[in-house]
């Protein structure tokens, strides 16, 4: 009886090859085995493509983490002096990175919410870059390197820090 010419299901082929292996004989191979392997590879590739398309973008991850931190701070009743909190930014490598911040004492907090008047328009101007520099100089941003982030991310951090200083209870 020629076992290799006959077509078997995967289960039959597996059972025959297990029996042959126990008897010390080489396994039989069929042409449809290669097709099955190729189909499995295609199915795995399709799953990988689906995983990529359903993955969160870096911006979505950042937004989700920042919203979770904001909700955590609201639930605990706001920020207190010298309390640590975090804010997630996207670095130059397009990866999320948490920035640890320390809430200032009440005396220092007043200097972070200053506004200046624009002499040309007479409107109030808030200098966001000064907020980050003041936090950095007062050592309220430990382990923070401003060069690791694009200016758009630094501006976003400054906006968040100024909001936190003006509204530590997130109301």
Short mmCIF file of C-alpha atoms in Angstrom, two decimals:
data_model
loop_
_atom_site.label_atom_id
_atom_site.label_comp_id
_atom_site.label_asym_id
_atom_site.label_seq_id
_atom_site.Cartn_x
_atom_site.Cartn_y
_atom_site.Cartn_z
CA UNK A 1 0.00 0.00 0.00
CA UNK A 2 1.47 3.35 -1.03
CA UNK A 3 0.66 5.87 1.74
CA UNK A 4 2.26 8.89 0.07
CA UNK A 5 -0.03 8.95 -3.01
CA UNK A 6 -3.27 8.91 -1.07
CA UNK A 7 -4.79 12.23 0.17
CA UNK A 8 -5.39 12.51 3.93
CA UNK A 9 -6.92 15.12 6.19
CA UNK A 10 -4.56 16.96 8.50
CA UNK A 11 -5.66 14.87 11.47
CA UNK A 12 -5.15 11.57 9.60
CA UNK A 13 -1.75 12.65 8.35
CA UNK A 14 -0.70 13.70 11.83
CA UNK A 15 -1.81 10.33 13.30
CA UNK A 16 0.01 8.36 10.58
CA UNK A 17 3.21 10.37 11.04
CA UNK A 18 3.09 9.93 14.83
CA UNK A 19 2.72 6.15 14.34
CA UNK A 20 5.58 6.09 11.83
CA UNK A 21 7.78 8.11 14.16
CA UNK A 22 7.15 5.63 17.01
CA UNK A 23 8.07 2.79 14.65
CA UNK A 24 11.29 4.57 13.65
CA UNK A 25 10.13 5.34 10.09
CA UNK A 26 10.36 8.73 8.36
CA UNK A 27 7.14 10.80 8.17
CA UNK A 28 5.19 10.95 4.94
CA UNK A 29 4.68 14.29 3.21
CA UNK A 30 1.86 15.44 1.01
CA UNK A 31 1.64 18.32 -1.43
CA UNK A 32 -1.39 19.79 0.35
CA UNK A 33 0.71 20.09 3.52
CA UNK A 34 2.65 22.95 1.94
CA UNK A 35 -0.60 24.64 0.95
CA UNK A 36 -1.84 24.39 4.51
CA UNK A 37 1.38 25.91 5.84
CA UNK A 38 1.15 28.73 3.33
CA UNK A 39 -2.48 29.39 4.27
CA UNK A 40 -1.52 29.53 7.94
CA UNK A 41 1.20 32.04 7.13
CA UNK A 42 -1.28 34.17 5.19
CA UNK A 43 -3.75 34.00 8.07
CA UNK A 44 -1.02 35.07 10.50
CA UNK A 45 -0.03 37.95 8.21
CA UNK A 46 -3.67 39.07 8.03
CA UNK A 47 -3.87 39.02 11.84
CA UNK A 48 -0.72 41.15 12.01
CA UNK A 49 -2.23 43.66 9.59
CA UNK A 50 -5.43 43.80 11.67
CA UNK A 51 -3.38 44.32 14.83
CA UNK A 52 -1.51 47.19 13.23
CA UNK A 53 -4.69 48.87 12.03
CA UNK A 54 -6.38 48.61 15.44
CA UNK A 55 -3.31 49.80 17.37
CA UNK A 56 -3.46 53.18 19.05
CA UNK A 57 -1.38 55.97 17.59
CA UNK A 58 1.23 57.67 19.75
CA UNK A 59 -1.00 60.74 20.05
CA UNK A 60 -3.94 58.62 21.22
CA UNK A 61 -1.78 56.90 23.83
CA UNK A 62 -0.55 60.28 25.06
CA UNK A 63 -4.09 61.67 25.27
CA UNK A 64 -5.35 58.57 27.09
CA UNK A 65 -2.53 58.70 29.67
CA UNK A 66 -2.94 62.44 30.26
CA UNK A 67 -6.71 62.08 30.68
CA UNK A 68 -6.20 59.22 33.15
CA UNK A 69 -3.76 61.34 35.18
CA UNK A 70 -6.17 64.30 35.15
CA UNK A 71 -9.00 62.04 36.39
CA UNK A 72 -6.76 60.61 39.11
CA UNK A 73 -5.92 64.11 40.35
CA UNK A 74 -9.60 65.13 40.30
CA UNK A 75 -10.60 62.03 42.29
CA UNK A 76 -8.05 62.70 45.00
CA UNK A 77 -9.29 66.27 45.39
CA UNK A 78 -6.63 68.18 43.47
CA UNK A 79 -2.98 68.94 44.01
CA UNK A 80 -1.22 69.91 47.23
CA UNK A 81 2.18 71.63 47.61
CA UNK A 82 5.16 69.35 46.84
CA UNK A 83 2.89 66.59 45.42
CA UNK A 84 4.18 64.70 42.40
CA UNK A 85 2.12 64.27 39.24
CA UNK A 86 2.94 63.35 35.66
CA UNK A 87 2.25 64.53 32.14
CA UNK A 88 2.95 62.48 29.02
CA UNK A 89 4.71 64.03 26.02
CA UNK A 90 5.98 62.70 22.69
CA UNK A 91 9.75 62.89 22.32
CA UNK A 92 11.79 63.32 19.13
CA UNK A 93 11.77 59.54 18.57
CA UNK A 94 7.94 59.63 18.37
CA UNK A 95 7.62 57.68 21.63
CA UNK A 96 5.62 58.66 24.67
CA UNK A 97 7.61 59.77 27.68
CA UNK A 98 6.28 60.71 31.11
CA UNK A 99 7.44 63.97 32.64
CA UNK A 100 7.32 63.95 36.43
CA UNK A 101 6.26 67.29 37.90
CA UNK A 102 6.20 68.56 41.46
CA UNK A 103 3.45 70.99 42.45
CA UNK A 104 4.94 74.23 43.79
CA UNK A 105 4.33 75.69 47.22
CA UNK A 106 1.64 78.36 47.42
CA UNK A 107 4.23 81.13 47.63
CA UNK A 108 5.96 80.00 44.42
CA UNK A 109 2.71 79.16 42.58
CA UNK A 110 1.80 82.84 42.24
CA UNK A 111 4.87 83.60 40.12
CA UNK A 112 3.93 80.96 37.55
CA UNK A 113 0.59 82.51 36.65
CA UNK A 114 1.81 85.95 35.63
CA UNK A 115 0.65 87.66 32.46
CA UNK A 116 2.12 90.60 30.62
CA UNK A 117 0.42 93.24 28.50
CA UNK A 118 1.25 93.50 24.83
CA UNK A 119 2.02 97.21 24.28
CA UNK A 120 0.80 97.08 20.66
CA UNK A 121 -2.60 95.54 21.26
CA UNK A 122 -3.14 96.11 24.96
CA UNK A 123 -4.11 92.46 25.37
CA UNK A 124 -2.79 90.14 28.00
CA UNK A 125 -0.03 87.79 26.85
CA UNK A 126 0.89 84.65 28.67
CA UNK A 127 4.46 83.46 28.07
CA UNK A 128 4.26 79.65 28.12
CA UNK A 129 8.01 79.15 27.74
CA UNK A 130 8.60 81.05 30.98
CA UNK A 131 6.36 78.62 32.88
CA UNK A 132 8.43 75.59 31.86
CA UNK A 133 11.69 77.46 32.52
CA UNK A 134 10.48 78.58 35.97
CA UNK A 135 9.38 75.04 36.88
CA UNK A 136 12.72 73.69 35.61
CA UNK A 137 14.80 76.33 37.43
CA UNK A 138 12.93 75.74 40.68
CA UNK A 139 13.63 71.98 40.35
CA UNK A 140 9.95 71.12 40.01
CA UNK A 141 10.65 69.03 36.89
CA UNK A 142 13.15 66.40 38.10
CA UNK A 143 14.87 64.34 35.41
CA UNK A 144 13.43 66.57 32.66
CA UNK A 145 15.53 67.47 29.62
CA UNK A 146 13.92 70.15 27.46
CA UNK A 147 16.03 69.09 24.45
CA UNK A 148 14.30 65.68 24.36
CA UNK A 149 11.03 67.20 23.09
CA UNK A 150 9.85 69.31 20.14
CA UNK A 151 8.73 72.86 20.92
CA UNK A 152 5.08 71.96 20.29
CA UNK A 153 5.25 69.43 23.13
CA UNK A 154 6.97 71.95 25.42
CA UNK A 155 4.20 74.47 24.68
CA UNK A 156 1.60 71.83 25.56
CA UNK A 157 3.40 71.06 28.83
CA UNK A 158 3.53 74.79 29.61
CA UNK A 159 -0.21 75.13 28.98
CA UNK A 160 -0.90 72.20 31.30
CA UNK A 161 1.39 73.50 34.03
CA UNK A 162 -0.18 76.97 33.88
CA UNK A 163 -3.65 75.40 34.09
CA UNK A 164 -2.59 73.32 37.09
CA UNK A 165 -1.17 76.36 38.88
CA UNK A 166 -4.34 78.40 38.30
CA UNK A 167 -6.70 75.50 39.03
CA UNK A 168 -5.09 72.85 41.31
CA UNK A 169 -8.49 71.27 42.07
CA UNK A 170 -9.41 70.78 38.36
CA UNK A 171 -12.83 72.39 38.74
#
